[in-house]
Short mmCIF file of C-alpha atoms and ligand atoms in Angstrom, two decimals:
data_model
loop_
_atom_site.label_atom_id
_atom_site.label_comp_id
_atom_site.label_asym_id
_atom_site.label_seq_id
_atom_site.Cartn_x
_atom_site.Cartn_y
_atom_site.Cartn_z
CA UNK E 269 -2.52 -25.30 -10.08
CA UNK E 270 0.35 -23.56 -8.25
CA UNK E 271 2.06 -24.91 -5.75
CA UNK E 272 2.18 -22.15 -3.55
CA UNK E 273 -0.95 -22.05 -1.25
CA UNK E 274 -2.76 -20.96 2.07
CA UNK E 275 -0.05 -17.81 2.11
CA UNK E 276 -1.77 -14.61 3.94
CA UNK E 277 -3.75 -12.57 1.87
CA UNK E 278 -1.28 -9.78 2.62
CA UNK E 279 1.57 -11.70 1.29
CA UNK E 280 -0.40 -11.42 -2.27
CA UNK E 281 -1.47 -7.71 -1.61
CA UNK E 282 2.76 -7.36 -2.04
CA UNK E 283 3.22 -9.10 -4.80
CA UNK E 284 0.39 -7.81 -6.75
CA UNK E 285 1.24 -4.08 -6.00
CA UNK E 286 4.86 -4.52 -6.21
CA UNK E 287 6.64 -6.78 -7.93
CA UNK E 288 8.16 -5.82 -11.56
CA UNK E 289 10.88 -6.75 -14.11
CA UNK E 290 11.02 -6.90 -17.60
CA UNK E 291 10.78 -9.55 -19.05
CA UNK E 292 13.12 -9.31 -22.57
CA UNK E 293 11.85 -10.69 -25.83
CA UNK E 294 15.84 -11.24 -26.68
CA UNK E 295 16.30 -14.42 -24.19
CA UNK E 296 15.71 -15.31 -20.40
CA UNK E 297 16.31 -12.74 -18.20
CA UNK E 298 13.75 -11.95 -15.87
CA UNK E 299 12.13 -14.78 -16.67
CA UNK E 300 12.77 -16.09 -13.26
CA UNK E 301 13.30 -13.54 -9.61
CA UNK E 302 16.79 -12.62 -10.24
CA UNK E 303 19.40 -13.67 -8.15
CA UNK E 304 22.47 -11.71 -6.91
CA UNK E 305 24.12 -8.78 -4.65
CA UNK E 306 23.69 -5.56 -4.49
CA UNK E 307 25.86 -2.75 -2.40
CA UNK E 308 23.27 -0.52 -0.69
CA UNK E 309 22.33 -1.94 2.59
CA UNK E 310 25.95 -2.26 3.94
CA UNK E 311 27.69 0.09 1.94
CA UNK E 312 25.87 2.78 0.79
CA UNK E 313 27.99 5.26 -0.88
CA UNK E 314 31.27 3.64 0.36
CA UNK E 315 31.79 1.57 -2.64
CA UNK E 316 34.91 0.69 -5.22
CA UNK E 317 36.12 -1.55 -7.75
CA UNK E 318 37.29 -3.83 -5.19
CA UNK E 319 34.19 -4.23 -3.25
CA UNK E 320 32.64 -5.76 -5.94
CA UNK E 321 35.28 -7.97 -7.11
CA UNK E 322 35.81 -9.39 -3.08
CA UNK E 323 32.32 -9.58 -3.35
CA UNK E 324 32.33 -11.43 -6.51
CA UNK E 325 35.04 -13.62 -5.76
CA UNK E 326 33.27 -14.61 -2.22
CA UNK E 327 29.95 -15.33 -3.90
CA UNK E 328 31.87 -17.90 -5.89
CA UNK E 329 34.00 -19.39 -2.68
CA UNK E 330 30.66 -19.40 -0.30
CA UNK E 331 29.15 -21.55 -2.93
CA UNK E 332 26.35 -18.85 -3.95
CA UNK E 333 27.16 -18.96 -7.35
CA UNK E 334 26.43 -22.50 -7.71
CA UNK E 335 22.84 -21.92 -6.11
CA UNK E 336 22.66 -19.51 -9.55
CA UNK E 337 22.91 -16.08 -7.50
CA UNK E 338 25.08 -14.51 -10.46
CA UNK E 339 24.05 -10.85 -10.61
CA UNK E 340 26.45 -8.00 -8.82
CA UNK E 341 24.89 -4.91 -8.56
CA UNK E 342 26.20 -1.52 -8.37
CA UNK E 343 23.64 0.68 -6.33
CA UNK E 344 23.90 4.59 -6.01
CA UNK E 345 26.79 6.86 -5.87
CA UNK E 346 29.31 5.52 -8.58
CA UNK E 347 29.30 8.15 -10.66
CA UNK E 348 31.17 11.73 -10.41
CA UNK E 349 29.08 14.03 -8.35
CA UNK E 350 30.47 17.27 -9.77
CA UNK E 351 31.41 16.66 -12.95
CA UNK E 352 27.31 14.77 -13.57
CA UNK E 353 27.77 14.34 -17.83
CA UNK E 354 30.52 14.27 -20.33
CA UNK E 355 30.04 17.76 -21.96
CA UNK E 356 30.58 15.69 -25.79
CA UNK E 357 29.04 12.44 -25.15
CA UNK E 358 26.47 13.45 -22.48
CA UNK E 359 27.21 10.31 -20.95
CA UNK E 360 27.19 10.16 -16.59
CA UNK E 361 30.99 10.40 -15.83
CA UNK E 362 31.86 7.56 -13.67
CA UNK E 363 33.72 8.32 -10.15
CA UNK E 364 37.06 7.81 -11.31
CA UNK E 365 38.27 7.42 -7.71
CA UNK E 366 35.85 4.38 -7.01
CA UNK E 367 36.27 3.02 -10.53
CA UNK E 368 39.73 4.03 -11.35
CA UNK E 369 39.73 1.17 -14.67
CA UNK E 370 36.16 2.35 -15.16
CA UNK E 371 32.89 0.30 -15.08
CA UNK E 372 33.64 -1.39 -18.45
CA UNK E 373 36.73 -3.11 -17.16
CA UNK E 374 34.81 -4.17 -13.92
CA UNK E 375 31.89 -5.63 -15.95
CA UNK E 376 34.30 -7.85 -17.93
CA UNK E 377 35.94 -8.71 -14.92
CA UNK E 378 32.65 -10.16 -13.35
CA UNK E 379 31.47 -11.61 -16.81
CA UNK E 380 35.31 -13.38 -16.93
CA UNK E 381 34.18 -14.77 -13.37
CA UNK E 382 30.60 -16.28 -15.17
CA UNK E 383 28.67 -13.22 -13.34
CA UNK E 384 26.68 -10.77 -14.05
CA UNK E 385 26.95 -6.87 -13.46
CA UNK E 386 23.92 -4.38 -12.15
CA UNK E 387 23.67 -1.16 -11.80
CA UNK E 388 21.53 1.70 -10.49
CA UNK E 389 19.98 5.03 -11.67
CA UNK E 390 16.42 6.64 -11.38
CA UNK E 391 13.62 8.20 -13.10
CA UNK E 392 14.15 11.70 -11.85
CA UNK E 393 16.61 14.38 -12.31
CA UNK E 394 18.98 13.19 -9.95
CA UNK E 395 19.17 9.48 -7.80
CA UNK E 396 17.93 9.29 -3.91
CA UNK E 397 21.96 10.22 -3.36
CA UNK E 398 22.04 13.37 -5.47
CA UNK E 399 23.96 11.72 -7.98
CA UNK E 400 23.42 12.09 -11.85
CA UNK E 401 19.82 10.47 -12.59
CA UNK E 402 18.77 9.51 -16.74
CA UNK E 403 14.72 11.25 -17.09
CA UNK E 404 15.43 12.85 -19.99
CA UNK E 405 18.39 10.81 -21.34
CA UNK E 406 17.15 7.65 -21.31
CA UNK E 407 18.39 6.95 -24.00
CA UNK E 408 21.69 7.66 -23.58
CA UNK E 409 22.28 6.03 -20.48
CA UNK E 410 20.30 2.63 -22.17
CA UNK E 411 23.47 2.91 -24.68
CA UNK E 412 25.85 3.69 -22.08
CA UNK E 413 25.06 0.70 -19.72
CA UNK E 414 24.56 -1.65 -22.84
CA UNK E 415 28.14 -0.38 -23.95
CA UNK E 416 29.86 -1.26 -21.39
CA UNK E 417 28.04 -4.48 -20.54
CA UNK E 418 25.68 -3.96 -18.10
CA UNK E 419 23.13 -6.88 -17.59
CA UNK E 420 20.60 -5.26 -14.93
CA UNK E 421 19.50 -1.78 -14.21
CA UNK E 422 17.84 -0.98 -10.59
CA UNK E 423 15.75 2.14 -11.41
CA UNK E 424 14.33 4.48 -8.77
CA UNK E 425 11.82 6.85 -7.73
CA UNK E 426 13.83 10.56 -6.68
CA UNK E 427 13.78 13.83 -7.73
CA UNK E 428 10.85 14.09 -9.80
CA UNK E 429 10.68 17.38 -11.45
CA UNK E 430 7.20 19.63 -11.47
CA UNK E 431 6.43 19.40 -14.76
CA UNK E 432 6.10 15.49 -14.37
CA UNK E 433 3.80 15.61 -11.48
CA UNK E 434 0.52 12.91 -11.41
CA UNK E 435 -2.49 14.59 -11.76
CA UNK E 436 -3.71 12.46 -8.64
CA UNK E 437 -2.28 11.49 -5.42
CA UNK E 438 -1.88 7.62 -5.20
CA UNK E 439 -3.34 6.17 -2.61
CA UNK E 440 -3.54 4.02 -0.53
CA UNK E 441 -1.35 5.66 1.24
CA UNK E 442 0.75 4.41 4.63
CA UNK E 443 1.27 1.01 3.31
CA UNK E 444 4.78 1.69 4.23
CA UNK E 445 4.41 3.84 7.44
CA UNK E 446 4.51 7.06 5.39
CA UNK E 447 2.55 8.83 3.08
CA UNK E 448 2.95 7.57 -0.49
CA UNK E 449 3.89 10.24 -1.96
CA UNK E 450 6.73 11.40 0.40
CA UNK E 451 10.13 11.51 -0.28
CA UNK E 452 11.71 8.70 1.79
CA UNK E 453 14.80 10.97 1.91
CA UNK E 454 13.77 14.31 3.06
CA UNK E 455 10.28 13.78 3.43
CA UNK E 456 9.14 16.49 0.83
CA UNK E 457 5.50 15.90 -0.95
CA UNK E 458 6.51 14.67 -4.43
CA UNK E 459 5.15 13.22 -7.50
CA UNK E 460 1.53 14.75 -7.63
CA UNK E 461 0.15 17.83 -8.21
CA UNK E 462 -2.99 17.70 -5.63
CA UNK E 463 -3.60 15.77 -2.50
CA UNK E 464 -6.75 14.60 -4.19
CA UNK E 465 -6.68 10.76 -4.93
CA UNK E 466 -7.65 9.60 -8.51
CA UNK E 467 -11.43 9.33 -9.60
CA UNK E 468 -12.80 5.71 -10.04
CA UNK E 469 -11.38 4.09 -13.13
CA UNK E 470 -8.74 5.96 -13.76
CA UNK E 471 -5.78 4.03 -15.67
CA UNK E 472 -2.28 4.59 -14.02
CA UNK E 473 -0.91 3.62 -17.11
CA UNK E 474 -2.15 7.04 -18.15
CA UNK E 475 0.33 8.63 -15.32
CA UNK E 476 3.39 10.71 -15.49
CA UNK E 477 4.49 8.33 -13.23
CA UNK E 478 4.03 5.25 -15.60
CA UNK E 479 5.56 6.89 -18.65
CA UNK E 480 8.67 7.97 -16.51
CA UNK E 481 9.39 4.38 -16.13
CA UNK E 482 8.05 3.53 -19.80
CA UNK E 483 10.30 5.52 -21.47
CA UNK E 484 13.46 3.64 -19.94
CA UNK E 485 12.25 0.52 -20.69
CA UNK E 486 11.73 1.03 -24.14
CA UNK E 487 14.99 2.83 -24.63
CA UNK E 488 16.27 -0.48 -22.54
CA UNK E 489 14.50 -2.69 -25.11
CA UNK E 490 16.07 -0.61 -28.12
CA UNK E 491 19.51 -2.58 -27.03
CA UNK E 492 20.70 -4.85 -28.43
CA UNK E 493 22.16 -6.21 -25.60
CA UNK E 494 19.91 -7.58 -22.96
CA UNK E 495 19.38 -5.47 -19.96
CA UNK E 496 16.95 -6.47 -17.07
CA UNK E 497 14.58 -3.64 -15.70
CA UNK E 498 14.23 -3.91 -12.78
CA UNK E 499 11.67 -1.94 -10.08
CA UNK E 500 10.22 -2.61 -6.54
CA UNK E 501 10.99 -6.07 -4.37
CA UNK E 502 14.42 -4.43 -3.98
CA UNK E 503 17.40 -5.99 -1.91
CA UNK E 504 17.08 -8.53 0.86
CA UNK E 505 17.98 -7.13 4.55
CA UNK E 506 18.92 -10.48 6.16
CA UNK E 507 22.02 -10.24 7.80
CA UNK E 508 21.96 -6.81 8.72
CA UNK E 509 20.68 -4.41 11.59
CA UNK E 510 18.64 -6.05 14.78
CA UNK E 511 17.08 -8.32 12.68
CA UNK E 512 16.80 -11.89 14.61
CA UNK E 513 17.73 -14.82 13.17
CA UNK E 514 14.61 -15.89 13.42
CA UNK E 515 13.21 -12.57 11.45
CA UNK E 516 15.86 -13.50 8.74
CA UNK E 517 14.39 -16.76 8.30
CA UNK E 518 10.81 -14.93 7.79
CA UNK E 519 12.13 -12.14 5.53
CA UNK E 520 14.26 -15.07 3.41
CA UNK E 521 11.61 -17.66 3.31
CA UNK E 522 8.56 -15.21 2.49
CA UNK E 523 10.69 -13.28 -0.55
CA UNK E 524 11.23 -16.47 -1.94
CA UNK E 525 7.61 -17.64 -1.84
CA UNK E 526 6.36 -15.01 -3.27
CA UNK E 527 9.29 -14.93 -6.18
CA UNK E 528 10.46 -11.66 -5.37
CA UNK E 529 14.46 -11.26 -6.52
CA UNK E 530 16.75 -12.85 -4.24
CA UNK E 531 19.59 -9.62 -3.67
CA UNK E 532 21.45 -10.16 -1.02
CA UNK E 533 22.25 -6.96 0.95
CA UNK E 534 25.23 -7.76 3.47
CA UNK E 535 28.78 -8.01 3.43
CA UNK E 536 29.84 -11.38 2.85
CA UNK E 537 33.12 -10.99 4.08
CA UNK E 538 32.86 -12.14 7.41
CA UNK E 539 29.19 -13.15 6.96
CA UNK E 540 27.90 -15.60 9.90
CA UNK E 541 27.49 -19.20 9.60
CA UNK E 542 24.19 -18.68 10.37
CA UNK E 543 22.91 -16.18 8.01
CA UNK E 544 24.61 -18.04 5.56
CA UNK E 545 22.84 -21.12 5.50
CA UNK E 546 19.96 -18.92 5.62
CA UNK E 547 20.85 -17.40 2.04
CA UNK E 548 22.49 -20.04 0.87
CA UNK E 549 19.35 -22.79 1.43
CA UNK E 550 19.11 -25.09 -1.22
CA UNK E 551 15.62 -25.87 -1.13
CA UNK E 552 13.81 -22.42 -0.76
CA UNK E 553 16.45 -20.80 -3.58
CA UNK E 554 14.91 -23.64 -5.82
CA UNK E 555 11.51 -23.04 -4.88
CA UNK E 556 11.58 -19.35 -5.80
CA UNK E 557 13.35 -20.26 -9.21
CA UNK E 558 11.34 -22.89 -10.36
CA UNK E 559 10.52 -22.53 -13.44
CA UNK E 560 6.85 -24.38 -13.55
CA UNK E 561 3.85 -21.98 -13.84
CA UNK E 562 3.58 -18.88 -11.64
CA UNK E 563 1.56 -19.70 -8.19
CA UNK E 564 -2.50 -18.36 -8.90
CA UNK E 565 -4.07 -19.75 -6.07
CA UNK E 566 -3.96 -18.58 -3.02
CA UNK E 567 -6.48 -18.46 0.36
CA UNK E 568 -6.15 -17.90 3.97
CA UNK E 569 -8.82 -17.12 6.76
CA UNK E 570 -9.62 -13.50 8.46
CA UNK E 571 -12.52 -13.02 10.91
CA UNK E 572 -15.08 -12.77 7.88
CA UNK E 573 -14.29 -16.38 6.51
CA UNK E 574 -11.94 -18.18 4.09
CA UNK E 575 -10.51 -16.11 0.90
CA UNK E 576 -9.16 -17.24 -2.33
CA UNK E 577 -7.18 -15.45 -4.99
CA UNK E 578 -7.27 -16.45 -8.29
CA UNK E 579 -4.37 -15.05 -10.74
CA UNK E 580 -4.61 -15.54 -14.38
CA UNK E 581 -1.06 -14.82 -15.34
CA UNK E 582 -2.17 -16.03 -19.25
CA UNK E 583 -2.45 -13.60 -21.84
CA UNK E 584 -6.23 -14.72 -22.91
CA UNK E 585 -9.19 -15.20 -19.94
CA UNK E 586 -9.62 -18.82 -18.90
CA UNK E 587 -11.96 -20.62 -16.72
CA UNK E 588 -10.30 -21.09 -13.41
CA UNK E 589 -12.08 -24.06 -11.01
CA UNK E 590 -11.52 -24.02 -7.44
CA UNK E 591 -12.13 -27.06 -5.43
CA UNK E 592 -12.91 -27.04 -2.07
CA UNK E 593 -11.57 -29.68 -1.03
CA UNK E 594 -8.05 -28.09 -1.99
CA UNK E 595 -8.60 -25.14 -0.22
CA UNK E 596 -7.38 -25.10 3.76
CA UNK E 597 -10.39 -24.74 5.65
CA UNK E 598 -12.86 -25.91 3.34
CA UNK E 599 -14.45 -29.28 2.97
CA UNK E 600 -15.11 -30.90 -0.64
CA UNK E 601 -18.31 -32.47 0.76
CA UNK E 602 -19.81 -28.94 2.26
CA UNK E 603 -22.01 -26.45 0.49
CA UNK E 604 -21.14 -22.56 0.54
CA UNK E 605 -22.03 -19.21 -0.62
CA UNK E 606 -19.04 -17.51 -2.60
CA UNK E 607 -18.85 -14.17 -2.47
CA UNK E 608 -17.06 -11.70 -5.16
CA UNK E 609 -15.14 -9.37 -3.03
CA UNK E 610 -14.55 -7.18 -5.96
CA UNK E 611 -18.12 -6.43 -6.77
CA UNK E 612 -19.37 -7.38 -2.99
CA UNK E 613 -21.71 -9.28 -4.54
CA UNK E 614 -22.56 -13.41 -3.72
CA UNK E 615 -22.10 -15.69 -6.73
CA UNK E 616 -24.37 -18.01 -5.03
CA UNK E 617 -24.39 -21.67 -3.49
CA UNK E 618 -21.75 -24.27 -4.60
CA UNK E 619 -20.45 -27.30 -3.63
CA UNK E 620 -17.37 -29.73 -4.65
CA UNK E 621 -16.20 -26.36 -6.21
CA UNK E 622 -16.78 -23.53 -7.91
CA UNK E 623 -15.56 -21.93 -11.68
CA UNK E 624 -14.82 -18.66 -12.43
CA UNK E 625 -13.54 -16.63 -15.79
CA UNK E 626 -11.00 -14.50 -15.21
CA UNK E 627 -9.54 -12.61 -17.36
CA UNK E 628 -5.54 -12.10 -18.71
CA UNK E 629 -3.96 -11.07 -15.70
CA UNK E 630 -7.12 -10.11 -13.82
CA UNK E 631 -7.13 -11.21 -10.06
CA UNK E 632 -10.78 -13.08 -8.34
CA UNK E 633 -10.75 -12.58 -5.02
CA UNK E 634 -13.74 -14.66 -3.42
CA UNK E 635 -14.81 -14.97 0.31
CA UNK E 636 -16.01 -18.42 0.76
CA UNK E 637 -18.42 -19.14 4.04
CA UNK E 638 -20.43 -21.58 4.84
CA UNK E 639 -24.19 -21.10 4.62
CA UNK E 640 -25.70 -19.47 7.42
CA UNK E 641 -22.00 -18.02 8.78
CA UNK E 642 -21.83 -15.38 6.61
CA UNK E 643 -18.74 -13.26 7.38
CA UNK E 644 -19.39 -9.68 5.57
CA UNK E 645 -20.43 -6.76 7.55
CA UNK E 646 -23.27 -6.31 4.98
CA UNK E 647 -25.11 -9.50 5.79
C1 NAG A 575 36.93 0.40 -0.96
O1 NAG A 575 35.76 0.40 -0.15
C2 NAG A 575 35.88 -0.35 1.04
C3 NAG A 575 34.51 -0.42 1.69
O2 NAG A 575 33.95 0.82 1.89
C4 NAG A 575 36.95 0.27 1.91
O3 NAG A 575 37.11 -0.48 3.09
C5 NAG A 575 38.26 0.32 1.15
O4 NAG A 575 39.24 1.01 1.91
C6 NAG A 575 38.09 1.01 -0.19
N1 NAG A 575 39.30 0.86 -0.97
C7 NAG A 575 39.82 1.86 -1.66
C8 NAG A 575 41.02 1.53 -2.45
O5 NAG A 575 39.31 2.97 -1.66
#
């Protein structure tokens, strides 16, 4: 069993709708949350050469790179906004202003340090900046990053042309206090061609949307150097804005229980004490890298009972047992009615515990109450 329990069942609704990396079949990267920088929250567009070796060289100094953050990542706007692609290679020219020895040299430069170098584009016709984006040349840009030794690519969601609309709206919708399906930028409608949301059943892998996203990944894979995909569970905001250091504490210690990438998203030149320490603890950074199984189990209480998430992260169905007497709130010695929440359907009466088969990488969520107290608004 994992070791990560009694977490909110909203903490899981994250991780199963958001989390994603590849994981390569040539060695270990994103095999465990990646650790690193990246230049978006404080910077934004301001970046150059030399913020990312300062960076690079405080990461080492602050004692981050021994806690195995290693990754510095390049986020929008390094590339030349008017000039877009080489008109012989069809390669994206690279600002030559922020990158004056190019993004090669850099990438050595880090690599010479014992780091790693990221960078950013998106599965649209341009990135969230306007900058040069790869749909279409995928693969291209794959052979471009992989030439000049580029370990990570952060791939986003901008600019998606007509012609690779959804069919269906995705919803839910205003999971993130906007509509889905709304530019964060500009707040255009983008990415599907109705407002309708998909029938029952239907497969998302099926989606514009999913091939967009496949097709880099495979022209990734083709490589042969290794190059983590990376998607969703972006950059960490502690240290910045109005956020408390109390809120930083949340934000830190929740990302790394629920093994989301570890990016940190401030400057570190002049970065507090405080926040520091936060980043730099010893204890939750090894907790969100450790390498044992993934956490499956999971359960917390809402005001229809106690509910438990089962995860089979296994590539074949197993049988997964859950005992009570493991579970916060329940008692090993009490009888109670499980309920499927996926089929709203009770299982029945157990005690001691209860087995399930779940299948690869299929999710049980259960509602466990004792007789009599049923919690479900159809009892
Ligand atoms: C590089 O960027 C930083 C941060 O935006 C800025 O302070 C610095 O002046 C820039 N350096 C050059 C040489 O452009």
């Amino acid at each position: 069993m994992g070791n990560t329990k009694n977490l909110s069942p909203l903490g899981l609704l994250s991780l199963a709708t958001t989390g994603a990396a590849l994981v390569s079949s040539k060695g270990s990267a994103g095999r465990l949350p990646a650790l690193g920088w990246s230049s978006w929250n404080e910077y934004g567009c301001d970046i150059n050469e030399t913020v990312f070796l300062d960076t690079a060289h405080l990461l080492i100094d602050l004692g981050l790179k021994d806690l195995g953050y290693e990754y510095i990542n390049i986020d929008d706007c390094w590339s030349d906004k008017e000039k877009r692609r080489d008109p012989v290679t069809n390669e994206i020219v690279v600002d030559a202003e922020k990158f004056p020895n190019g993004i090669d040299t850099l990438a050595d430069r880090l690599h010479n340090l014992g780091l790693k170098i990221g960078i950013y584009s998106n599965a649209g016709t341009s990135t969230c900046g306007g900058f040069e984006a790869s749909l279409g040349n995928e693969e291209t840009d794959a052979a471009t990053f992989a030439k000049w030794g580029i370990d990570y690519l952060k791939y986003d969601n901008c600019a998606v042309p007509e012609e690779w609309y959804d069919d269906w709206k995705y919803v839910p919708e205003n999971w993130f206090g906007g509509g889905a399906n709304e530019n964060q930028d500009d707040g255009e409608p983008v990415n599907s061609k109705t407002d309708q949301p998909a029938p029952s059943g239907y497969d998302w892998a099926t989606s514009n949307s999913a091939e967009r996203f496949r097709r880099m990944r495979d022209a990734l894979a083709a490589q042969e150097r290794e190059v983590q995909f990376s998607l969703d569970w972006d950059m960490l905001e502690v240290g910045n804005g109005d956020l408390t250091l109390e809120e930083s504490r949340s934000h830190f210690a929740l990302w790394a229980a629920l093994k989301s990438p570890l990016v940190i998203g401030t400057r570190l030149v002049d970065i507090k004490p405080e926040i520091l320490a936060i980043l730099a603890n010893e204890e939750l950074v090894a907790f969100n890298q450790d390498p044992t199984h993934p956490a499956e189990y999971w359960s917390g209480e809402s005001v229809r009972g106690t509910h438990v998430f089962v995860l089979n992260t296994l590539e074949v169905a197993a049988k997964k047992e859950v005992a009570f007497g493991e579970v916060p709130g329940l008692d090993a010695r009490r009888r109670y009615v499980v309920h499927d929440m996926w089929t709203g359907k009770d299982l029945g009466y157990f005690k001691g515990s209860f087995e399930i088969d779940v299948k690869a990488h299929d999710t049980a969520a259960l509602r466990i109450n004792e007789v009599g107290k049923c919690g479900g608004k159809h009892h």
